[in-house]
Short mmCIF file of C-alpha atoms and ligand atoms in Angstrom, two decimals:
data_model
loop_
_atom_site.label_atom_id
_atom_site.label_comp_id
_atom_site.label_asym_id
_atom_site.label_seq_id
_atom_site.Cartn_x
_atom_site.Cartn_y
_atom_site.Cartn_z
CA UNK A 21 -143.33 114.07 25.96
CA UNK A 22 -139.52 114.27 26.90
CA UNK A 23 -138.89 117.82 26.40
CA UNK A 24 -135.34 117.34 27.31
CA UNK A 25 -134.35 115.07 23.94
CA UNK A 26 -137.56 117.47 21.67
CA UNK A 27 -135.33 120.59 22.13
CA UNK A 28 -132.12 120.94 20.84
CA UNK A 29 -129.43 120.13 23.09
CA UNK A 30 -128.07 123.93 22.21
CA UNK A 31 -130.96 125.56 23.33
CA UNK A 32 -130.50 123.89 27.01
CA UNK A 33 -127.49 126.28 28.29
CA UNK A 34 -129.41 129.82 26.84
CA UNK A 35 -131.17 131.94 29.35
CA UNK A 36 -133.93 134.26 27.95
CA UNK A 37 -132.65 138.00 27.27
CA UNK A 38 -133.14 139.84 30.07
CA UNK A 39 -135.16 143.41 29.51
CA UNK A 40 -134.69 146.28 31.98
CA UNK A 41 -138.06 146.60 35.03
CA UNK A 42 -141.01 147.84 33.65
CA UNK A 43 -142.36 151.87 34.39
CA UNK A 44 -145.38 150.24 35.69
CA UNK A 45 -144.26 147.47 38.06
CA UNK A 46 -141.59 150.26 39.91
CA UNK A 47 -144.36 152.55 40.10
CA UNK A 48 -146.57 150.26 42.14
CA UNK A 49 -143.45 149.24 44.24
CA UNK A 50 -142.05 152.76 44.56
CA UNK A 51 -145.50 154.33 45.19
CA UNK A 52 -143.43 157.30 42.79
CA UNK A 53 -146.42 158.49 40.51
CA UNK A 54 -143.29 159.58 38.10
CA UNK A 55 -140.57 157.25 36.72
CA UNK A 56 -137.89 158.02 34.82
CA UNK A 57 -137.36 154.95 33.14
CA UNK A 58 -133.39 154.87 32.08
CA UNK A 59 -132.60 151.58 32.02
CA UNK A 60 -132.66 150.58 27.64
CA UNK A 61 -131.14 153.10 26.21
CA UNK A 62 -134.68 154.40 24.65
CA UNK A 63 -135.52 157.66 23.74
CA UNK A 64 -137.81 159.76 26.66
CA UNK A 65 -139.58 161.44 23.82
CA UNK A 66 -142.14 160.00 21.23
CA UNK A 67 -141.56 158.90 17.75
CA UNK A 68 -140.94 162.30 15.45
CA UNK A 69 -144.24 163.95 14.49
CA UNK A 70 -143.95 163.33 11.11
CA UNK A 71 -143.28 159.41 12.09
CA UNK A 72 -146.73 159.26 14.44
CA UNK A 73 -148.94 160.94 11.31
CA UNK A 74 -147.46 158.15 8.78
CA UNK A 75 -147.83 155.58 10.95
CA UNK A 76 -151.83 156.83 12.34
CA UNK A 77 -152.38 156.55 8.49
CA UNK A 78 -151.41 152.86 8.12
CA UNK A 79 -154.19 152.05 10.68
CA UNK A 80 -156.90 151.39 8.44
CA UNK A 81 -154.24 149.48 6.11
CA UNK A 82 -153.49 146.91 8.55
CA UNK A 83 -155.70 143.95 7.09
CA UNK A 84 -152.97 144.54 4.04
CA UNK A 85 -149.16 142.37 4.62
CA UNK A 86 -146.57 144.86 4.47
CA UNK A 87 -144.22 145.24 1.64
CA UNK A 88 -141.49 142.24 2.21
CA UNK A 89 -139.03 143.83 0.47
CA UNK A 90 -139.79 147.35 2.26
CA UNK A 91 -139.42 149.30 -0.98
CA UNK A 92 -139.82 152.54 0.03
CA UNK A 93 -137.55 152.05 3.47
CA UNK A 94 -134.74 151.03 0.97
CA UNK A 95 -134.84 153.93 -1.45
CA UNK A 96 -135.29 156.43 1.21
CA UNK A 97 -132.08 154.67 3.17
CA UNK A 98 -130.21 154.45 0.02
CA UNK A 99 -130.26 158.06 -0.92
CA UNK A 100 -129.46 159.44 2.41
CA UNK A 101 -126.76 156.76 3.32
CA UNK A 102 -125.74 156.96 -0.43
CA UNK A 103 -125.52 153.29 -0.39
CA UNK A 104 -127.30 151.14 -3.27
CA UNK A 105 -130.24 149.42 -2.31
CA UNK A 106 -129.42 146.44 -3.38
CA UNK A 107 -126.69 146.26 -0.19
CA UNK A 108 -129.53 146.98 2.73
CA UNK A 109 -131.27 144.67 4.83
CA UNK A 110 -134.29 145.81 6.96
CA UNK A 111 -135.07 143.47 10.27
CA UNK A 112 -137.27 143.75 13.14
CA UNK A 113 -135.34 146.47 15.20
CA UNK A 114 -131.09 145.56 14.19
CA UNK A 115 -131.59 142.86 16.67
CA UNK A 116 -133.36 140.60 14.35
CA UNK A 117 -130.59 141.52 11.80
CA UNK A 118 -127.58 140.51 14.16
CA UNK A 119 -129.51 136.89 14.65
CA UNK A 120 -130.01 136.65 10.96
CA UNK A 121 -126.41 137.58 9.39
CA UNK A 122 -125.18 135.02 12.95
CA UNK A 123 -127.29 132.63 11.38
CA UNK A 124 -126.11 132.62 7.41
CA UNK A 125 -122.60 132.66 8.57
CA UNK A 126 -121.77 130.46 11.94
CA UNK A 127 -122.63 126.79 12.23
CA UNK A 128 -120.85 123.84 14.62
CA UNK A 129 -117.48 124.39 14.93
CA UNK A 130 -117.24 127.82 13.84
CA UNK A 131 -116.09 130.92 16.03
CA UNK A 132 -117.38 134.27 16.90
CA UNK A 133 -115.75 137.13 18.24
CA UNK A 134 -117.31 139.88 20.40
CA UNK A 135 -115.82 142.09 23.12
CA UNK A 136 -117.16 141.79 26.66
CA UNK A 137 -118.85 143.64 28.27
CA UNK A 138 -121.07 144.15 25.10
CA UNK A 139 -124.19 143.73 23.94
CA UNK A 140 -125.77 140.21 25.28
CA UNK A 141 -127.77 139.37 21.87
CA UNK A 142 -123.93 138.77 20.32
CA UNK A 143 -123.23 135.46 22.68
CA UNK A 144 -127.07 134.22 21.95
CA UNK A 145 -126.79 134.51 18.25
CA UNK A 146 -123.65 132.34 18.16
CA UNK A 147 -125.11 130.15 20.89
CA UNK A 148 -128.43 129.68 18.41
CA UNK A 149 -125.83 128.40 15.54
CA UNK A 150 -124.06 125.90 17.55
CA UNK A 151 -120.73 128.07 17.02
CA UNK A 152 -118.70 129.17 19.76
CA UNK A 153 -118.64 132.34 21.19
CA UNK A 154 -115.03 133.97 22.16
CA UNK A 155 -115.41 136.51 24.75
CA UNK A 156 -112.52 139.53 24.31
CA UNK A 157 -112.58 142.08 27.60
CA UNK A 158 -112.41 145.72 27.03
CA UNK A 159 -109.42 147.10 28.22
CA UNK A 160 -108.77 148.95 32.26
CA UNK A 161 -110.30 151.73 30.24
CA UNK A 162 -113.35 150.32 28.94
CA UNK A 163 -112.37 150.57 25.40
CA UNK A 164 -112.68 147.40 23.00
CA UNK A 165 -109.24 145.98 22.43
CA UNK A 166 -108.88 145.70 18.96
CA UNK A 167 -105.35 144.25 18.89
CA UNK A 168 -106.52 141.61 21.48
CA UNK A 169 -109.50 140.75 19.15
CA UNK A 170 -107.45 140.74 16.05
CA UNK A 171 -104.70 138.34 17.85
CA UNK A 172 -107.89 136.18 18.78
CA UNK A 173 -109.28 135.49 15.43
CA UNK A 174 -107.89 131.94 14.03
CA UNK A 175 -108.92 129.84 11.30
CA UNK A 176 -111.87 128.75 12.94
CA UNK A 177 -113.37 132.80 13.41
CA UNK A 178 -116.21 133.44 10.59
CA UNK A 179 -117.74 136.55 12.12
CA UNK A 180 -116.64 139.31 14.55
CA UNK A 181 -119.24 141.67 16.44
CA UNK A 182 -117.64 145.14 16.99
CA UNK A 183 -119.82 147.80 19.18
CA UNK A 184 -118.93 151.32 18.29
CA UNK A 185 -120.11 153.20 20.76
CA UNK A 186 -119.73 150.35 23.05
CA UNK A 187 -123.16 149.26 24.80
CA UNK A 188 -122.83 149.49 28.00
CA UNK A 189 -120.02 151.77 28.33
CA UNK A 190 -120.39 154.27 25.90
CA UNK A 191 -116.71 154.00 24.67
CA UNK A 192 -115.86 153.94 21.00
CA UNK A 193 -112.80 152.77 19.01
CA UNK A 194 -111.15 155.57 17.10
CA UNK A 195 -110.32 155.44 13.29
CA UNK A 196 -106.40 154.89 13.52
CA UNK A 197 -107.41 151.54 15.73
CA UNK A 198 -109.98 150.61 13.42
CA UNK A 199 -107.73 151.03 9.79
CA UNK A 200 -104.87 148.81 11.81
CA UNK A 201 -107.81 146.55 12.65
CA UNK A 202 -109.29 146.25 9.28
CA UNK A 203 -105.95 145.99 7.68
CA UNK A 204 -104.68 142.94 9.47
CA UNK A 205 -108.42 140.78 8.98
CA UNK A 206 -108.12 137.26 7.35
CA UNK A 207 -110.31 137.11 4.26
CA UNK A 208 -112.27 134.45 5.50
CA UNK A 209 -113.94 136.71 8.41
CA UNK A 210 -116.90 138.86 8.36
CA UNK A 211 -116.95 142.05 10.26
CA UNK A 212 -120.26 143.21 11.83
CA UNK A 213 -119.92 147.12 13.09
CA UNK A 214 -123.24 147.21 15.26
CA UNK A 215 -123.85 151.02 15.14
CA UNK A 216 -127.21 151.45 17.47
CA UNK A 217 -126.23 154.63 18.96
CA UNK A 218 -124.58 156.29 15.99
CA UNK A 219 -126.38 159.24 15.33
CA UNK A 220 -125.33 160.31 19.45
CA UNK A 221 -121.45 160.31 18.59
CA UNK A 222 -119.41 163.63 18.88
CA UNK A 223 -115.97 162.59 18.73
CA UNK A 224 -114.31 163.78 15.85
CA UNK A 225 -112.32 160.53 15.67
CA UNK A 226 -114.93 157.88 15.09
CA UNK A 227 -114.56 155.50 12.74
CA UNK A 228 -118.36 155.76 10.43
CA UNK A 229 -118.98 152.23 9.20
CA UNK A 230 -120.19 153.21 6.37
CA UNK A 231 -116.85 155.01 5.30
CA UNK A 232 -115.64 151.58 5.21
CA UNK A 233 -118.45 149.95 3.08
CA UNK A 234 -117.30 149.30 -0.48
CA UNK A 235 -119.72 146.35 -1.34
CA UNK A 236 -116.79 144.09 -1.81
CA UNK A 237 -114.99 144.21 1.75
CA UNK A 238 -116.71 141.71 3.85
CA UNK A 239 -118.29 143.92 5.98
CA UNK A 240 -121.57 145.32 7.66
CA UNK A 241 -122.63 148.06 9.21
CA UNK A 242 -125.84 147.72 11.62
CA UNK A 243 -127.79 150.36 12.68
CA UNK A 244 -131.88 150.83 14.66
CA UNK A 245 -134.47 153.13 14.27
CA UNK A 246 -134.85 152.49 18.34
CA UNK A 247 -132.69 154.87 19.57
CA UNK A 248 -132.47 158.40 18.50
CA UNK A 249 -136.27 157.61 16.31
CA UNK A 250 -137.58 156.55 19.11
CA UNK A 251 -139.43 153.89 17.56
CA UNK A 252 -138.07 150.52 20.02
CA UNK A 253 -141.73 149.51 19.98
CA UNK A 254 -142.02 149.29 16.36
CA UNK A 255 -138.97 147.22 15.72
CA UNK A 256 -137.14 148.32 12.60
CA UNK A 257 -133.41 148.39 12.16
CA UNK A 258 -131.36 148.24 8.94
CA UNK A 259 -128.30 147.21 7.99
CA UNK A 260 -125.40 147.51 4.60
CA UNK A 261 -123.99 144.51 3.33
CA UNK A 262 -122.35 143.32 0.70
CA UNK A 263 -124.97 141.88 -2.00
CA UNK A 264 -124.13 137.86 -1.33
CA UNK A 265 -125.03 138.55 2.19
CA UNK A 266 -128.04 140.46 1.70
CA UNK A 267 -129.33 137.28 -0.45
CA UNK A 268 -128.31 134.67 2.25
CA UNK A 269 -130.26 136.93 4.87
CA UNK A 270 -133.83 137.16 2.73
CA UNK A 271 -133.62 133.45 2.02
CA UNK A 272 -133.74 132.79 5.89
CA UNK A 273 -135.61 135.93 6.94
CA UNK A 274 -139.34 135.83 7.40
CA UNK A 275 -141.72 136.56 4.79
CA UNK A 276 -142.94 140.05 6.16
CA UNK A 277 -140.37 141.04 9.20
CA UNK A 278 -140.99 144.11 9.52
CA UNK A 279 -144.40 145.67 9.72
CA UNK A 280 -146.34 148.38 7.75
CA UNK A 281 -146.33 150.31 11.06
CA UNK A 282 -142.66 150.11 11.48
CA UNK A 283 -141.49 150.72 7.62
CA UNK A 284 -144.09 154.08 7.60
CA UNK A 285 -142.61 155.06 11.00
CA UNK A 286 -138.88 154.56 9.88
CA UNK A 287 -139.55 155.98 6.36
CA UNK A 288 -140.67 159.34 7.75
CA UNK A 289 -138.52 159.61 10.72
CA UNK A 290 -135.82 160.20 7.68
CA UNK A 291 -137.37 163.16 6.64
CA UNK A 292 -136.89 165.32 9.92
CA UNK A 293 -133.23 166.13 10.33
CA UNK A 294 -134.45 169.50 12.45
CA UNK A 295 -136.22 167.09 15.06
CA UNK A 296 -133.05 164.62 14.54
CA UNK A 297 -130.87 167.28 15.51
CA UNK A 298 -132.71 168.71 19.28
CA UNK A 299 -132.72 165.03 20.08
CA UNK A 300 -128.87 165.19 19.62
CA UNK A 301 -128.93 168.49 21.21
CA UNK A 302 -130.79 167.66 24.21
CA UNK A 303 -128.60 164.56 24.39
CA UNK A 304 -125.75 166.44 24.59
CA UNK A 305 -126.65 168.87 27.17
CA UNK A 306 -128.32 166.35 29.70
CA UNK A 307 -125.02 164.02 28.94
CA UNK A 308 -122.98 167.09 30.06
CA UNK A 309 -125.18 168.11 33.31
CA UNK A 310 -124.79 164.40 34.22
CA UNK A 311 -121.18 164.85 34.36
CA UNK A 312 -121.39 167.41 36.82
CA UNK A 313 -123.59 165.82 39.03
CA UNK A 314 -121.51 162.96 39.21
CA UNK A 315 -118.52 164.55 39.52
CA UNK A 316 -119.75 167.02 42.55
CA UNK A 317 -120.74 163.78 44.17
CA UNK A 318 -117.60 161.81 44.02
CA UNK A 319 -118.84 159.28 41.15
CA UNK A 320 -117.10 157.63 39.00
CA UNK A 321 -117.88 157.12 35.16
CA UNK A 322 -116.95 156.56 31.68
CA UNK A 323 -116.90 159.54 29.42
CA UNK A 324 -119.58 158.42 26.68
CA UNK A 325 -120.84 158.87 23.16
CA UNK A 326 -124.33 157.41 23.68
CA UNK A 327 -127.34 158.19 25.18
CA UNK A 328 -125.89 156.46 28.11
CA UNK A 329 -123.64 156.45 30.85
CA UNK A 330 -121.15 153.79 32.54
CA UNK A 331 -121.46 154.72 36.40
CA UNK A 332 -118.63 152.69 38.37
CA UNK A 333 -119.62 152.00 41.86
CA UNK A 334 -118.53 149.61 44.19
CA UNK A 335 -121.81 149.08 45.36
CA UNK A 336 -124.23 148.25 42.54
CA UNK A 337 -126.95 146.53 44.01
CA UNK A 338 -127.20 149.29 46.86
CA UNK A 339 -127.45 152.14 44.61
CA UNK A 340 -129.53 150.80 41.92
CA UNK A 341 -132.18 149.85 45.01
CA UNK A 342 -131.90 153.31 46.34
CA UNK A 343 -132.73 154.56 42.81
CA UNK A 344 -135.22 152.75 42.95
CA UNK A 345 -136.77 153.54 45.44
CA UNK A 346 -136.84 157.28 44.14
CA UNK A 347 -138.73 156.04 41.25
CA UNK A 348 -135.47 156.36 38.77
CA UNK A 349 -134.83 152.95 36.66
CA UNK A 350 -131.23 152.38 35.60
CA UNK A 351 -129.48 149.39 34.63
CA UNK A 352 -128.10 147.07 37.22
CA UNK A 353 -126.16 143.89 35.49
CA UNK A 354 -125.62 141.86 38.56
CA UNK A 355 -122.10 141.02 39.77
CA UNK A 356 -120.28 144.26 37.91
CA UNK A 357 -118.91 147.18 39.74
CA UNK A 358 -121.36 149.22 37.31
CA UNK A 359 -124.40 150.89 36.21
CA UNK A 360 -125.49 151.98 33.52
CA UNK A 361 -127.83 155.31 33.02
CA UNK A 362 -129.61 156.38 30.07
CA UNK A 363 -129.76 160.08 29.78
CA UNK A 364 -133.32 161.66 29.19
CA UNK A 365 -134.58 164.91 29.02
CA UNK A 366 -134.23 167.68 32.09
CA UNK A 367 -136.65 166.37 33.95
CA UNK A 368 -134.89 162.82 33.62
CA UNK A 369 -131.22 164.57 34.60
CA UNK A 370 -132.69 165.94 37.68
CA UNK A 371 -134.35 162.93 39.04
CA UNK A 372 -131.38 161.37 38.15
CA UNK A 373 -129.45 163.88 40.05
CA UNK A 374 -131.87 164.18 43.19
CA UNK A 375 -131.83 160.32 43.21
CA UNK A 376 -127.88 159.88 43.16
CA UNK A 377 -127.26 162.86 46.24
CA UNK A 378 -130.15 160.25 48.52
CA UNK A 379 -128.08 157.82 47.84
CA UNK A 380 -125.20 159.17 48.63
CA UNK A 381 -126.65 160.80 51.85
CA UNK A 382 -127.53 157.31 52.73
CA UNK A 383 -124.80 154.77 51.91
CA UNK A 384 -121.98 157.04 51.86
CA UNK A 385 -119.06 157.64 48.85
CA UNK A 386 -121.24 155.53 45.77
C1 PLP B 424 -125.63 147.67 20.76
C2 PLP B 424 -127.02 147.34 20.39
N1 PLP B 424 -127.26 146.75 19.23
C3 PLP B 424 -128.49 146.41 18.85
C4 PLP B 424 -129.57 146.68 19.66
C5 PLP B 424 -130.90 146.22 19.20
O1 PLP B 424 -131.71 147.26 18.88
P1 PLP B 424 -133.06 147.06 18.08
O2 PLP B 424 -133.30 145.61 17.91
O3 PLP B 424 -134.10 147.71 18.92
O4 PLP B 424 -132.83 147.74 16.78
C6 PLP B 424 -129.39 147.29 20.89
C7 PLP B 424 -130.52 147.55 21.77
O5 PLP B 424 -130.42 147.95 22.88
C8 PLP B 424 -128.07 147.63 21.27
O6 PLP B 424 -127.81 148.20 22.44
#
């Protein structure tokens, strides 16, 4: 067989999504009995209590197919976004969702906006479609540059990808950007706000998606149960949409996407807004002790509003080896003057911490 003319000639140029090193493989090469895995943005802590006991329920349920239109999920989302249900759409993890809506909108010839650097998964979906995807960089200040994407859309541009807060620098667009933004879009182009880190966001000034959503506007607002639920492993994300969109996506979606496991977990991770609020707590305070560190050590980084942090170094490689090597994970994206580290818990911080002063006492100003 000629594998070469079986696959699509698209699929050729794609390289697989890369996911952060494993806990286990540093921990043999470290010899570190602890790591403080920081490198995807997860949450250090377990799903919510009341997620675990829904989901240990389902157990014996399993030989069942889940619900495919993830009833319950829906209402529950709909009353506390106070959105109709009949504008969500539930994927596996916000991921699947950003392929899917790529996939009902973008074919040959089409064009797709995203800001770079940004999430990876934006370029892939387009590449999947055949479309091609135009690459806007943030500006000096790491900040999406909305009147650089808006003078890049042309008649060609179906959908744009917008990251608010930005993944991987932890930047967001504020509202009076976003209304100029919004103001000036063609008709014919859909807006995707990708909201994965939402529920970490201080700033008075951002711009919630779903402020924006008025069923008619073509727009979407994304957002994961991965993050602040801490349920990555289950895969469940959701997203609002206008209704048109929401029937293109379950014509092309798998029968059952999401799984029993993951719709329990989600459904009753909605119901804890004390345990949803020490996460953002926590966050908050490690974020800010972070800060510190970095700043008493000469490093520089991006202020964020995620559970993340853009660390500018000059010598990437070095210091994500020499975190390494003291058993703490970060992100490393090969060839930028960055990395990026997801805050944790105490514990996390002051590995973190300890890890970053080595390194420093080794290969001098970071
Ligand atoms: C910006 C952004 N969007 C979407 C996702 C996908 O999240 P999930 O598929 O786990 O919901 C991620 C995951 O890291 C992300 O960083």
């Amino acid at each position: 067989m000629d594998y070469d003319a079986l696959i699509r000639p698209g699929i050729g140029p794609m390289v697989p999504y890369a996911p952060g090193l494993r806990a286990s493989e540093v921990r043999q090469r470290s010899g570190k009995r602890i790591i403080h895995k920081l490198s995807s943005n997860e949450n250090p802590h377990g799903p919510f209590p009341t997620a675990i006991a829904g989901m240990r329920a389902v157990l014996p349920h399993l030989n069942r197919y889940p619900d495919g239109a993830a009833r319950a999920l829906k209402r529950a989302l709909a009353e506390r976004l106070s959105v109709d249900s009949s504008n969500l759409i539930v994927g596996n993890g916000s991921n699947e969702l950003l392929v899917l809506i790529a996939q009902a909108v973008l074919g040959e010839g089409d064009e797709m906006l995203f800001a770079w650097p940004s999430f990876v998964v934006y370029p892939m979906a387009a590449q999947l479609t055949g479309a091609t995807a135009v690459k806007v960089p943030l500006t000096d200040r790491h900040h999406h540059d909305l009147s650089a994407m808006r003078e890049a859309i042309t008649e060609k541009t179906k959908l744009v990808f917008l990251c608010n807060p930005n993944n991987p620098t932890g930047t967001i667009y504020e509202r009076d950007e976003f209304d100029e933004f919004l103001s000036d879009i063609p008709d014919h182009v859909l807006v995707v706000l990708d909201e994965a880190y939402r529920e970490f966001v201080t700033s008075a000034e951002f711009p919630d998606g779903l402020d924006y959503f008025d069923a008619g506007r073509p727009l979407v607002v994304l957002r994961t149960f991965s993050k602040i639920y801490s349920l990555a492993g289950a895969r469940v994300g959701y997203g609002v949409a206008p209704e048109p969109l929401v029937a293109a996506v379950d014509k092309i979606r798998a029968p059952f996407n999401v799984s029993s496991i993951a719709q329990v977990g989600a459904y009753y991770s909605l119901s804890d807004d004390a345990e949803l609020e020490r996460r953002q707590r926590e966050n908050r305070e490690q974020k800010e002790l972070l800060y510190s560190a970095f700043d008493r050590l000469g490093i520089s980084y991006v202020p964020s509003e995620a559970n993340f942090i853009y660390m500018l170094t000059e010598k990437p490689e070095a210091v994500f080896q020499a975190l390494l090597s003291e058993g703490v994970i970060v992100r490393d994206f090969g060839g930028v003057p960055a990395l990026r580290v997801g805050i944790g818990t105490l514990e996390d911080t002051e590995a973190t911490i300890g890890a970053l002063q080595s390194a420093v006492a080794r290969l001098g100003r970071l």
